Structures are given as structure tokens and as C-alpha cells.
C-alpha positions as protocol buffer text, in pm:
chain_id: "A"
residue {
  index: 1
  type: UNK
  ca { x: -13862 y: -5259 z: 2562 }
}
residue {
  index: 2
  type: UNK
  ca { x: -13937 y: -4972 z: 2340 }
}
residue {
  index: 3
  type: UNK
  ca { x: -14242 y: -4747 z: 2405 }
}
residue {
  index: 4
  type: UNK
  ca { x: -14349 y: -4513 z: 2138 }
}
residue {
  index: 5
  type: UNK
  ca { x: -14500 y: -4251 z: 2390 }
}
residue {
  index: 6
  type: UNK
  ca { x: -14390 y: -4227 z: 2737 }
}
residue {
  index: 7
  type: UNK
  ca { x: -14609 y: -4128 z: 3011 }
}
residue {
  index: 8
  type: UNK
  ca { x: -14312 y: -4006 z: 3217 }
}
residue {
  index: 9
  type: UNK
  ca { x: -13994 y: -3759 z: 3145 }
}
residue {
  index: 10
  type: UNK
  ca { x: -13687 y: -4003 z: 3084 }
}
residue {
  index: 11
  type: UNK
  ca { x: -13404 y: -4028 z: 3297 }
}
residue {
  index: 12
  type: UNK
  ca { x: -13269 y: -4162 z: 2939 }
}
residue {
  index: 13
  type: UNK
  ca { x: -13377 y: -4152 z: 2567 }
}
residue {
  index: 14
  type: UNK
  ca { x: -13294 y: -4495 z: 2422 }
}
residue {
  index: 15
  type: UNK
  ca { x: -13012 y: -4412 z: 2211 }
}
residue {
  index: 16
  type: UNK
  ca { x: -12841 y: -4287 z: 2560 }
}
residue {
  index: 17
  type: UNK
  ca { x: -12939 y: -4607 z: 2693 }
}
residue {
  index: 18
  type: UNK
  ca { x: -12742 y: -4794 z: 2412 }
}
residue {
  index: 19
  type: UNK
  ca { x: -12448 y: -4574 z: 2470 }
}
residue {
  index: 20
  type: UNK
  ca { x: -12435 y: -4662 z: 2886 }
}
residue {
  index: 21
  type: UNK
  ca { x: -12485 y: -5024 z: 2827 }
}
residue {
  index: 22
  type: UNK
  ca { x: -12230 y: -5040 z: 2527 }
}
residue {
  index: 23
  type: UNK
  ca { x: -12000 y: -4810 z: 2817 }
}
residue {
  index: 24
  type: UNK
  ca { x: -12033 y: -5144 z: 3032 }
}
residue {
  index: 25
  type: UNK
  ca { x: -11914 y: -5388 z: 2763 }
}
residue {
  index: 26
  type: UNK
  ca { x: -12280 y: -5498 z: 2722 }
}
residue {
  index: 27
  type: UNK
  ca { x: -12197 y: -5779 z: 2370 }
}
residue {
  index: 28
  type: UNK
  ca { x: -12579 y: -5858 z: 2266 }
}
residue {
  index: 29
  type: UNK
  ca { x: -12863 y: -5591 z: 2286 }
}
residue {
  index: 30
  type: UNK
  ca { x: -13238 y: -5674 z: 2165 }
}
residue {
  index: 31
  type: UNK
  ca { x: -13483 y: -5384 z: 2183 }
}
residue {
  index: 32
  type: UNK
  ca { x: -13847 y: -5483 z: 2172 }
}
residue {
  index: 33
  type: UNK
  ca { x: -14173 y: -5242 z: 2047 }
}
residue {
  index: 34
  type: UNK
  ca { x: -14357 y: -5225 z: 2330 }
}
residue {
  index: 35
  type: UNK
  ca { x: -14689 y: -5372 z: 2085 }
}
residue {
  index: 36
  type: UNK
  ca { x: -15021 y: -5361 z: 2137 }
}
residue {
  index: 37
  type: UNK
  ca { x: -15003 y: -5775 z: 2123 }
}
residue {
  index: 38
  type: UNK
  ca { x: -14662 y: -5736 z: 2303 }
}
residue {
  index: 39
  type: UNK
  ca { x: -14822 y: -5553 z: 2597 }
}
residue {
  index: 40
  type: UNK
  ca { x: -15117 y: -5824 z: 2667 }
}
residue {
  index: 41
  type: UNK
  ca { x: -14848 y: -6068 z: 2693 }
}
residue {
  index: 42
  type: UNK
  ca { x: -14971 y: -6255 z: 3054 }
}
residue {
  index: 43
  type: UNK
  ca { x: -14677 y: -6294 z: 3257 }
}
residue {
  index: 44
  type: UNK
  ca { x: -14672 y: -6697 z: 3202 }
}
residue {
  index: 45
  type: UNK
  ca { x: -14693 y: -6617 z: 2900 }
}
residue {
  index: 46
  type: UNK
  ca { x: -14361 y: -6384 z: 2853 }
}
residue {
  index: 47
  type: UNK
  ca { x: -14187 y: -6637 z: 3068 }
}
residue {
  index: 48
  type: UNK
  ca { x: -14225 y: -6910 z: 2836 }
}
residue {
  index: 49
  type: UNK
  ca { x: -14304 y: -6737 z: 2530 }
}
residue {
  index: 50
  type: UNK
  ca { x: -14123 y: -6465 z: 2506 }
}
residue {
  index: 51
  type: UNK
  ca { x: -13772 y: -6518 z: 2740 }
}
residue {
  index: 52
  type: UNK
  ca { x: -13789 y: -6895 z: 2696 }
}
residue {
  index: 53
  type: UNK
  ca { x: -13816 y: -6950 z: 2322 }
}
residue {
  index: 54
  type: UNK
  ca { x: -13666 y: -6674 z: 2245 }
}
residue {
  index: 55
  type: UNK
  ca { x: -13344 y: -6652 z: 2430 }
}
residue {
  index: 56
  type: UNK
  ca { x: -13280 y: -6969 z: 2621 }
}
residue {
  index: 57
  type: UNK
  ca { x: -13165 y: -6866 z: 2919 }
}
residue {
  index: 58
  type: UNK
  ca { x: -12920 y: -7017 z: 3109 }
}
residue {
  index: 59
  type: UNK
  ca { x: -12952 y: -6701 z: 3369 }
}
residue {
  index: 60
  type: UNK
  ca { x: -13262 y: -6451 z: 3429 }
}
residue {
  index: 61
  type: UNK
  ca { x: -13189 y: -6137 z: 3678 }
}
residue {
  index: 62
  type: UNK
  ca { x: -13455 y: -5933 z: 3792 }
}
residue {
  index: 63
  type: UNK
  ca { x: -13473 y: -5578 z: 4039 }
}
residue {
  index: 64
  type: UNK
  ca { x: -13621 y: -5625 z: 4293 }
}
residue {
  index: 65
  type: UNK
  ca { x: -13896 y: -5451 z: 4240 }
}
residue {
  index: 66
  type: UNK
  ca { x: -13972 y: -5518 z: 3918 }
}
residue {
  index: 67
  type: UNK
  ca { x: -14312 y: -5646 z: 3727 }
}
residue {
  index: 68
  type: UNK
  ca { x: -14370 y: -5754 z: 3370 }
}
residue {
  index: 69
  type: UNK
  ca { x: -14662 y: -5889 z: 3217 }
}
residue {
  index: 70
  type: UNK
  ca { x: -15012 y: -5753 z: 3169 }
}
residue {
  index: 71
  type: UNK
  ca { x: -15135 y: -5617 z: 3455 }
}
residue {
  index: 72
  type: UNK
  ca { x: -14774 y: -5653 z: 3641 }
}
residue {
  index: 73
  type: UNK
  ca { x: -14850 y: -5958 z: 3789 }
}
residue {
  index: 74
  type: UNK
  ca { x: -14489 y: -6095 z: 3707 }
}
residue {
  index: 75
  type: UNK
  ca { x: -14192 y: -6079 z: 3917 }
}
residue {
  index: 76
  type: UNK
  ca { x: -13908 y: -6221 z: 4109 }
}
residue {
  index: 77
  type: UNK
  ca { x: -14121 y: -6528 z: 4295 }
}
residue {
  index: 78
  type: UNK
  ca { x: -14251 y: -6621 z: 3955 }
}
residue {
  index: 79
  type: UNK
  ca { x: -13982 y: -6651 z: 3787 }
}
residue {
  index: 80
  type: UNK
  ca { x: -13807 y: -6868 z: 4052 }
}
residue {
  index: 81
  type: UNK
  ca { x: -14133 y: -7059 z: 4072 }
}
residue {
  index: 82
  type: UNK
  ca { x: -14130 y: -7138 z: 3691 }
}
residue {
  index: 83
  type: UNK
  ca { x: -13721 y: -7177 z: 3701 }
}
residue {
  index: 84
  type: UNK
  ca { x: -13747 y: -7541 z: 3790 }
}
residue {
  index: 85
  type: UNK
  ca { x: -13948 y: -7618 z: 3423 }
}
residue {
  index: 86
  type: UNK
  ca { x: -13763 y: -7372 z: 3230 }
}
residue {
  index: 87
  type: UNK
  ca { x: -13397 y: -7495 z: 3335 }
}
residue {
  index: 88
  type: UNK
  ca { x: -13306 y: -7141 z: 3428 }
}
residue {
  index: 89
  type: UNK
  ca { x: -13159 y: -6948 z: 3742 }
}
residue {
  index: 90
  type: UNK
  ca { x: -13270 y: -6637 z: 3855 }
}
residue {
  index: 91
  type: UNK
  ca { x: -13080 y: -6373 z: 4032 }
}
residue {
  index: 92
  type: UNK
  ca { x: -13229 y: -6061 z: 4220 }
}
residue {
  index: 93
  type: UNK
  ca { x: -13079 y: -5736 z: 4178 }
}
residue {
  index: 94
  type: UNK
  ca { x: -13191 y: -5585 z: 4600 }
}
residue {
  index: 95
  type: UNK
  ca { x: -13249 y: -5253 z: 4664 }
}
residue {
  index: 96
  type: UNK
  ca { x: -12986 y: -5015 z: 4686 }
}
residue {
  index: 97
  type: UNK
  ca { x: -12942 y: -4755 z: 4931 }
}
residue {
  index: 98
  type: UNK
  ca { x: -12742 y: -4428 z: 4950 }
}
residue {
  index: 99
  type: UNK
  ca { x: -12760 y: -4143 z: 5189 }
}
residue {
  index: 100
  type: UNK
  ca { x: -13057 y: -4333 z: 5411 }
}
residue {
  index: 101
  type: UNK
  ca { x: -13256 y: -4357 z: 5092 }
}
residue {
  index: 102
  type: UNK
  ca { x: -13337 y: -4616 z: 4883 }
}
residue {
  index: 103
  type: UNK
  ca { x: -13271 y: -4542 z: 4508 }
}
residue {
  index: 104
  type: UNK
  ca { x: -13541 y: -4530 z: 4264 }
}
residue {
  index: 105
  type: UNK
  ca { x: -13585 y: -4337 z: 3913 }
}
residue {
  index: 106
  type: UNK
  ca { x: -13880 y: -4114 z: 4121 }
}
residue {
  index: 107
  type: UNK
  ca { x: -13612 y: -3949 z: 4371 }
}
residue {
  index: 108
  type: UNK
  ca { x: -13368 y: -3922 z: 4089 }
}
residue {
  index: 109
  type: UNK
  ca { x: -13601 y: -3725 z: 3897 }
}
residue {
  index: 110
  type: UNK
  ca { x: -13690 y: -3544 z: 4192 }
}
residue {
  index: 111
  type: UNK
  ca { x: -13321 y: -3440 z: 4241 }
}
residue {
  index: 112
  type: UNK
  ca { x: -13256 y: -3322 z: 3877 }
}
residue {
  index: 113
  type: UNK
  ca { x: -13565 y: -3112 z: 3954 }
}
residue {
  index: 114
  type: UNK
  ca { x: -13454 y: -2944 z: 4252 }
}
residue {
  index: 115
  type: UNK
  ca { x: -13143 y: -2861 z: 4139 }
}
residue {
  index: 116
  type: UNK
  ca { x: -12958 y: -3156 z: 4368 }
}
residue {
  index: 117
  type: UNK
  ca { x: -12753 y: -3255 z: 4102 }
}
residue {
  index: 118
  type: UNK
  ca { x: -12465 y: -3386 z: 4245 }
}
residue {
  index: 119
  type: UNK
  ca { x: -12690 y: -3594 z: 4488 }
}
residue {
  index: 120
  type: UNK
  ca { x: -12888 y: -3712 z: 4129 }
}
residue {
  index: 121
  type: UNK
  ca { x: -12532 y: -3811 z: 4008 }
}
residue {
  index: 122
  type: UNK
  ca { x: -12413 y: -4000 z: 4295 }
}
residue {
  index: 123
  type: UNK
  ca { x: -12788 y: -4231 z: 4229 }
}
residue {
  index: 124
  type: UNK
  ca { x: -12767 y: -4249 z: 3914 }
}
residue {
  index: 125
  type: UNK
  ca { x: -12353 y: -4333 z: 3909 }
}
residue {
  index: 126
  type: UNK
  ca { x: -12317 y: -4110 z: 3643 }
}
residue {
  index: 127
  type: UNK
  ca { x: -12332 y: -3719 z: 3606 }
}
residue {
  index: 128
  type: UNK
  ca { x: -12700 y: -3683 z: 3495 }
}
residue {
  index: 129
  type: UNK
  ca { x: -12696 y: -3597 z: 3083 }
}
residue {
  index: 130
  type: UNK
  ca { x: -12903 y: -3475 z: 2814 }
}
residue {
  index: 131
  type: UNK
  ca { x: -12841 y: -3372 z: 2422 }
}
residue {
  index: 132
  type: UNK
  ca { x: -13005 y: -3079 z: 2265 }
}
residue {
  index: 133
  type: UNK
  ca { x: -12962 y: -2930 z: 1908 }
}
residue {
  index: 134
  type: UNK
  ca { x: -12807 y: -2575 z: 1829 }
}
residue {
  index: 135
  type: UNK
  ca { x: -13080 y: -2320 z: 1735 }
}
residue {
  index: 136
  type: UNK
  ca { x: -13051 y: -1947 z: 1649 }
}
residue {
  index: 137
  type: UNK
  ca { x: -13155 y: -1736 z: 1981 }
}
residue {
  index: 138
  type: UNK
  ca { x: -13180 y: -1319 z: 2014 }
}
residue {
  index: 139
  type: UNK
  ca { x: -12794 y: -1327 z: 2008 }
}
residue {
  index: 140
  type: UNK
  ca { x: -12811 y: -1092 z: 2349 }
}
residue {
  index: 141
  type: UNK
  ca { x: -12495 y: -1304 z: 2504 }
}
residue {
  index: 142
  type: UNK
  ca { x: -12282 y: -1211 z: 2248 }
}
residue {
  index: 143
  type: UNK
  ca { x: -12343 y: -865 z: 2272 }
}
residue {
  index: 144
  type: UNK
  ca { x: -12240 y: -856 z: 2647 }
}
residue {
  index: 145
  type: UNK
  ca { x: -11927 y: -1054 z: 2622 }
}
residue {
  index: 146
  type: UNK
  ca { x: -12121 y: -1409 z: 2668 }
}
residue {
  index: 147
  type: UNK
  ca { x: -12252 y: -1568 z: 2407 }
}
residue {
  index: 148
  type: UNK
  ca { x: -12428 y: -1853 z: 2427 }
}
residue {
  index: 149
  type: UNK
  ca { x: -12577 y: -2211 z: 2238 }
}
residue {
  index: 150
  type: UNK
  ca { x: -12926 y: -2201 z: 2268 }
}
residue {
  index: 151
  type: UNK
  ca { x: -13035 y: -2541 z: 2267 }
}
residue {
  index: 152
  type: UNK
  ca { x: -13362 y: -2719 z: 2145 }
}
residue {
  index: 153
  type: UNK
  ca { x: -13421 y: -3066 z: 2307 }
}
residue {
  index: 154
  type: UNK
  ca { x: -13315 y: -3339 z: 2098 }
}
residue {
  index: 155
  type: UNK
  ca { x: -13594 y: -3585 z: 2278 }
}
residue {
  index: 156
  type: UNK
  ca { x: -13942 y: -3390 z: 2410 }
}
residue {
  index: 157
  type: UNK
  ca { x: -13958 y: -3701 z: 2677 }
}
residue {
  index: 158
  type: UNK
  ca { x: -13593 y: -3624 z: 2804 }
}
residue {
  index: 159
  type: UNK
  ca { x: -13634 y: -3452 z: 3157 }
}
residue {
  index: 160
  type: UNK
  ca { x: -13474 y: -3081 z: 3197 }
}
residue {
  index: 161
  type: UNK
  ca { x: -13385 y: -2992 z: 3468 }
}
residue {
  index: 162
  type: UNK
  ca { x: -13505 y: -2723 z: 3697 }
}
residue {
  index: 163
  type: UNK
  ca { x: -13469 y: -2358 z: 3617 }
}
residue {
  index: 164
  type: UNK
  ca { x: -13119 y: -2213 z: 3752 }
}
residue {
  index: 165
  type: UNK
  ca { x: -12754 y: -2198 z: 3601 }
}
residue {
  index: 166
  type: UNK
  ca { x: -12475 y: -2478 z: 3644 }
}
residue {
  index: 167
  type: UNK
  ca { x: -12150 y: -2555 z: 3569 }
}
residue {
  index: 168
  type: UNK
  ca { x: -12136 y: -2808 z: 3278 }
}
residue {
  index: 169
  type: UNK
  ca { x: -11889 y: -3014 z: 3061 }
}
residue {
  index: 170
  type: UNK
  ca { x: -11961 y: -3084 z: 2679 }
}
residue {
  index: 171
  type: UNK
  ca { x: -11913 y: -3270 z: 2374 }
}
residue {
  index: 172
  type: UNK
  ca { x: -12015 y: -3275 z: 2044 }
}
residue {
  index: 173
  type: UNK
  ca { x: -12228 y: -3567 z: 1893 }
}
residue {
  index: 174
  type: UNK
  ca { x: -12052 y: -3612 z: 1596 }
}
residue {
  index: 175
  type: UNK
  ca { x: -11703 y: -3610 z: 1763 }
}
residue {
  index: 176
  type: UNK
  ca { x: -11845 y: -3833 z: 2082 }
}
residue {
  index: 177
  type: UNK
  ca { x: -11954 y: -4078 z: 1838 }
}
residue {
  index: 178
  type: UNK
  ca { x: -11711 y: -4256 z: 1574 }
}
residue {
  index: 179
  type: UNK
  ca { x: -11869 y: -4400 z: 1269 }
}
residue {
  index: 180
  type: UNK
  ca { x: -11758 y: -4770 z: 1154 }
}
residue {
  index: 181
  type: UNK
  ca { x: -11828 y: -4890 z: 820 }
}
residue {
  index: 182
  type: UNK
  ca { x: -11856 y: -5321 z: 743 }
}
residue {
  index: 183
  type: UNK
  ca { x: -11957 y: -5484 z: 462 }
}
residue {
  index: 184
  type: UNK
  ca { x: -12295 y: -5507 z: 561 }
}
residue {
  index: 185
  type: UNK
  ca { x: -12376 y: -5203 z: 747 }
}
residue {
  index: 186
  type: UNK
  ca { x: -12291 y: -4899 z: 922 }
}
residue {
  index: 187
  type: UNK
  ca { x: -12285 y: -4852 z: 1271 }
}
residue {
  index: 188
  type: UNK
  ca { x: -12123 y: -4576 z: 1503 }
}
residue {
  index: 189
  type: UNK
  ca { x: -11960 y: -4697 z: 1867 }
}
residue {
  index: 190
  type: UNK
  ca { x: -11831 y: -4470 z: 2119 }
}
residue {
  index: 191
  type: UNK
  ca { x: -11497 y: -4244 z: 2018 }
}
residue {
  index: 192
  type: UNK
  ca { x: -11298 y: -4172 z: 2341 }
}
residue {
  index: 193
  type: UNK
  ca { x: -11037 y: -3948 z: 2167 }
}
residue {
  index: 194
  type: UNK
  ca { x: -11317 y: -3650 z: 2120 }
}
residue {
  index: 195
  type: UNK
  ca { x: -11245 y: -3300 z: 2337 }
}
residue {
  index: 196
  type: UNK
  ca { x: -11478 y: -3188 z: 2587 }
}
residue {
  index: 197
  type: UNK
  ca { x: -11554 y: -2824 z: 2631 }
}
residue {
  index: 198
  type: UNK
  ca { x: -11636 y: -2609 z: 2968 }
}
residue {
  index: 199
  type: UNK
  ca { x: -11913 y: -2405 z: 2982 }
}
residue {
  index: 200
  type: UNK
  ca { x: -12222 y: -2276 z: 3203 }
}
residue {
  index: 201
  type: UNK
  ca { x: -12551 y: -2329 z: 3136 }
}
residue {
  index: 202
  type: UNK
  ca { x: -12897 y: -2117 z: 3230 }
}
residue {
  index: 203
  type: UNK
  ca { x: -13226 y: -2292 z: 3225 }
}
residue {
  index: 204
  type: UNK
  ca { x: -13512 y: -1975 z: 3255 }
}
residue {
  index: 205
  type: UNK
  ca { x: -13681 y: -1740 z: 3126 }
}
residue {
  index: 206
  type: UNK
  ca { x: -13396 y: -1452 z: 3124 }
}
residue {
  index: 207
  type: UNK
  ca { x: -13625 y: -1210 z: 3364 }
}
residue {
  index: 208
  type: UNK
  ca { x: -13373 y: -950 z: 3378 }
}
residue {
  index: 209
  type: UNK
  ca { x: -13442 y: -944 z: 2949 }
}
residue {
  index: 210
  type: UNK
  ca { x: -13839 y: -934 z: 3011 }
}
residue {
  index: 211
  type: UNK
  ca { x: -13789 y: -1314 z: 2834 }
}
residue {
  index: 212
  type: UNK
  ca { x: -14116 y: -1507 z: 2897 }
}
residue {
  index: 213
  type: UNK
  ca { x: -14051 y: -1853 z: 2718 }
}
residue {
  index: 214
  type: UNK
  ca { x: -13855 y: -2094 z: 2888 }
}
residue {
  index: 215
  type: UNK
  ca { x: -13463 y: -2126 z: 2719 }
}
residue {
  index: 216
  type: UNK
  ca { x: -13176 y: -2360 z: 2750 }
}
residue {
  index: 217
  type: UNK
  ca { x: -12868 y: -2179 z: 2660 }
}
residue {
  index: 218
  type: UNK
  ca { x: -12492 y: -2270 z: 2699 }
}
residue {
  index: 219
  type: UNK
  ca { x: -12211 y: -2012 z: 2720 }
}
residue {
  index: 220
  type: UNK
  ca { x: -11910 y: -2265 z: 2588 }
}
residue {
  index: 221
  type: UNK
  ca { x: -11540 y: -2149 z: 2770 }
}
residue {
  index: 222
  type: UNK
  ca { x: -11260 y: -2073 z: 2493 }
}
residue {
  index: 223
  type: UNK
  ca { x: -11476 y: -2140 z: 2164 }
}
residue {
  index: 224
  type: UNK
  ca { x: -11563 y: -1934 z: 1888 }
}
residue {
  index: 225
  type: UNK
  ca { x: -11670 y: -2210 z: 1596 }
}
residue {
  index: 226
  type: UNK
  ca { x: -12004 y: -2172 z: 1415 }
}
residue {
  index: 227
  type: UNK
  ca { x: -12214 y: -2483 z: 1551 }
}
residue {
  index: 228
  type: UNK
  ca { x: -12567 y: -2377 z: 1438 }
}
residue {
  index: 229
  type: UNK
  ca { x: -12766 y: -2692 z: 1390 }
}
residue {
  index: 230
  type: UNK
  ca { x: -12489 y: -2946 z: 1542 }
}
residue {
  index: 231
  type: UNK
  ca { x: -12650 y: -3158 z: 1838 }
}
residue {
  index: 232
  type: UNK
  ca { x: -12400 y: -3091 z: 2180 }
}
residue {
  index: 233
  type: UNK
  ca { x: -12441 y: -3389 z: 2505 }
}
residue {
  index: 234
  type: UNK
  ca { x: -12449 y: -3134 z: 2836 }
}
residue {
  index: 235
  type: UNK
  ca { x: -12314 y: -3271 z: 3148 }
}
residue {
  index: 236
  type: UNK
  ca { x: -12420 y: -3131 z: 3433 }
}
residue {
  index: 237
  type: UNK
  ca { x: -12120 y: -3130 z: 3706 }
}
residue {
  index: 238
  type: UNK
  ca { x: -12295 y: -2908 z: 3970 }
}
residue {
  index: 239
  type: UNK
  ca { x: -12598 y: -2611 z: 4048 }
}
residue {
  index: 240
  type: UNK
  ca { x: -12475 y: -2320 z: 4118 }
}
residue {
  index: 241
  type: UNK
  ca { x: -12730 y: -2064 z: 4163 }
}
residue {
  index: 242
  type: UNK
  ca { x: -13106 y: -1967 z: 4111 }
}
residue {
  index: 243
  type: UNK
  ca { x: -13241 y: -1776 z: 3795 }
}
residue {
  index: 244
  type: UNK
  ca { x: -13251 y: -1401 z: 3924 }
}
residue {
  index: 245
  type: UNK
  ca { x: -13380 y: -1089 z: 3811 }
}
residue {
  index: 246
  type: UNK
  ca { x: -13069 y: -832 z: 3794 }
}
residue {
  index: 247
  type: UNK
  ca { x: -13132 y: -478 z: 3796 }
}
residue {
  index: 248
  type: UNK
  ca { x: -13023 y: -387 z: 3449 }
}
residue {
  index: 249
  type: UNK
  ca { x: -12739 y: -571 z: 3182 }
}
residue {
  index: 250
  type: UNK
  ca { x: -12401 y: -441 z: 3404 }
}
residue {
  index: 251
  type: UNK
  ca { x: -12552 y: -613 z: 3732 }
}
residue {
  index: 252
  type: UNK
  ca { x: -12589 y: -905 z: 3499 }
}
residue {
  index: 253
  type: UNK
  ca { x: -12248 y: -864 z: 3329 }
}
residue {
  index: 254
  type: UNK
  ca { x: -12084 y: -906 z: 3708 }
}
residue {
  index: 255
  type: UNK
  ca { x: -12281 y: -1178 z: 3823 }
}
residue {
  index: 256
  type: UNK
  ca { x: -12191 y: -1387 z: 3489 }
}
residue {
  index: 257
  type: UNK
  ca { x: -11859 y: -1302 z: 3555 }
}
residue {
  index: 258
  type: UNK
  ca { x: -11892 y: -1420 z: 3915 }
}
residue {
  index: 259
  type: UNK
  ca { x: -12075 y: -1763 z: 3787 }
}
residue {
  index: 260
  type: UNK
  ca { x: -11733 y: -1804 z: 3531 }
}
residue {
  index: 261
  type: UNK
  ca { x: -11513 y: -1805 z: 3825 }
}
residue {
  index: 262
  type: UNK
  ca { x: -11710 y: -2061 z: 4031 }
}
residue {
  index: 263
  type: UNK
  ca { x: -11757 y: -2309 z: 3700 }
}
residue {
  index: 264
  type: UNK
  ca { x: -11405 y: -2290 z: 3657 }
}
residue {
  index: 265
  type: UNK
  ca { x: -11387 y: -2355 z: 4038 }
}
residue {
  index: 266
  type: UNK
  ca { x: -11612 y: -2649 z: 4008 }
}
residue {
  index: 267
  type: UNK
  ca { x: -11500 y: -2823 z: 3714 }
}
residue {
  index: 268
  type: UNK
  ca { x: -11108 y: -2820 z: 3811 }
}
């Protein structure tokens, strides 16, 4: 289901939902406008009118803590309760634990926000993601010897996460992503020949630059290409340090220098 506005950050935009589920060999996808008419659907009434005539299933599964319906009054027990009229099975997906806790989209959210990135990667079961287009920045970085990507988020629901600098892998969109033409339409499907770059990334404001507005900028290892307005997927492989406030650009200069060597450390 498709909501226009969400009221939360995303864990995923729905295009990088498309690409995880096509990454699991998912054959048939149907993705639904979450409608005003849609949305006042009672839960009987997506049952039977919506999954039901729609779909025919032979098998329904269901987290186990998951509602649907208006007001959220469906779930697991209904659907087994209305399995015997609807010639259907349902499966539950239980909770899942990991580290003592059990997993949920809040304390993954709350991970990418602290910083606890590996710990975010090891719920989610994939290194936590997010695209952002190439902008022009102040160009500072490339007068000290690091020059950066400034990024501008792709998707203004996508969550960043918290200020600091990590050690990240990345990949072009247009290389990630092979396009396929049929005779009656184009499509694009995963490409798993594409290269994937090294690089560390600052969230923050830059304090020891007086910068006020908060920037995402990538400093790319070994590259020197022109990739103004191109759209780059960040992969966050691990947090290395806070945002500081350096006294002056050659304090800077050694601490970048210092956050090189433990990227390259990290992402061996």
C-alpha cells in the first residue's frame, strides 16, 4: 500500500522497497494507493473484498503484529476466523528477536539515529541505505585535499541519519540499475556487474567552517569524474566518530586523514 504523505521518516522509499523484494526473487508485485475509499475499507470488508476477489488466495501470511482495516481492527485471529469461508490458510510471521530485543521499525529507526548502525543493520538484515542527488556545495573539500559529493535527498520522507561521519560504500543509480526494453514497455531490474566506490561520509553542520545548515556530503576514495546532478545509493558500513569542532583547517586536515585510515580499516 502506497501512501502519498507519510507521517513517519521511512526506513524505505517505495522504489527501494521494489528493489529488496525483486533482491528476494519476489515474481508478482501489486502496489495499492492508499485512497480515501481504500482507507475506510472495514476489515471484513478487505478480507473479502479486497484479498478475496481480488487475488484468490490459496495462502494469506500476516506479522504478528499487524492490523489492517479502518480503525485496525483486522489481524491474525480474523483472518483465521474468516479462513474457513474463504478457503484460505493463514500463516503468522512471530516476533523476532535479536540482542534481547524484539525487532520493530521504531528501534531500527532509533539505531540509525544514534549512530548504532551496525546494530540497525544486523535488524534490518541489510546495511541500512539511502539515495541522494549530486548538488553543487562551497567546494571547501577540494581545496584541502578532500573533496566531496554533497548530496540532496532524493525522498524528503527517507530517514538520515544522525549527525557524525561513517565509513560508506557506493554506487551509482544509473549503473546499479540496468534498463530492459520489450515490446510493450520499458522496465529497469537490478544490474549486478556495476562497481562500487569507497568513501566517507559527514552528516553536520561543518562547525569548524562556521556552516549553520545541515549537509550530507561524501568524500568518494580514488575518483575524480564530474557527477553533478547524478543520483549515488550510500551504504552505510559503520559510525565512526561525532561531528567536532577543530581548531582551524590543518587540525581538520589530520583528523580527515585519520577518518581515511579507519574507513579503509572498516570496509576491508
Amino acid at each position: 500500500v502506497a501512501c502519498e504523505k507519510p507521517t513517519i521518516q521511512l526506513l524505505n522509499t517505495l522504489e527501494e522497497k521494489i528493489d529488496l523484494l525483486e533482491k528476494q526473487q519476489v515474481d508478482n508485485l501489486v502496489i495499492v494507493p492508499f485512497t480515501d475509499a481504500f482507507s475506510n475499507l472495514t476489515a471484513e470488508e478487505y478480507i473479502s473484498n479486497f484479498l478475496v476477489e481480488k487475488f484468490h488466495p490459496h495462502t494469506i501470511i500476516i506479522g504478528h503484529d499487524h492490523h489492517f482495516g479502518k480503525g485496525r481492527t483486522g489481524n491474525y485471529a480474523l483472518l483465521e476466523e474468516k479462513s474457513s469461508i474463504f478457503h484460505y490458510t493463514v500463516k503468522e510471521i512471530p516476533a523476532h528477536m535479536l540482542l534481547e530485543v524484539t525487532i520493530s521499525s521504531t528501534k531500527i529507526r532509533q539505531s540509525i539515529l544514534n549512530g548504532d548502525i551496525e546494530i540497525a543493520s544486523k535488524f534490518l538484515g541489510y546495511p541500512y541505505f539511502f539515495s541522494g542527488k549530486v548538488v553543487k556545495g562551497n567546494q571547501l573539500g577540494r581545496t584541502i585535499g578532500y573533496p566531496t559529493a554533497n548530496l540532496q535527498m532524493e525522498d524528503e520522507f527517507k530517514l538520515i541519519p544522525g549527525n557524525g561521519v561513517y565509513a560508506v560504500e557506493l554506487e551509482k543509480l544509473e549503473d546499479r540499475r540496468l534498463k530492459i526494453e520489450d515490446k510493450s514497455t520499458q522496465h529497469s531490474k537490478l544490474n549486478s556487474q556495476h562497481t562500487i566506490y569507497k568513501g566517507m561520509m559527514n552528516i553536520g553542520i561543518r562547525p569548524t567552517v562556521d556552516g549553520t545548515r545541515k549537509v550530507i556530503e561524501v568524500n568518494i576514495f580514488d575518483f575524480d569524474k564530474d557527477i553533478y546532478g547524478e543520483t549515488l545509493i550510500i551504504t552505510l558500513k559503520k559510525y565512526l566518530r561525532s561531528e567536532e569542532k577543530f581548531n582551524g583547517i590543518e587540525a581538520l586536515k589530520v583528523q580527515l586523514a585519520r577518518d581515511k585510515e579507519n574507513t579503509l580499516k572498516a570496509l576491508r
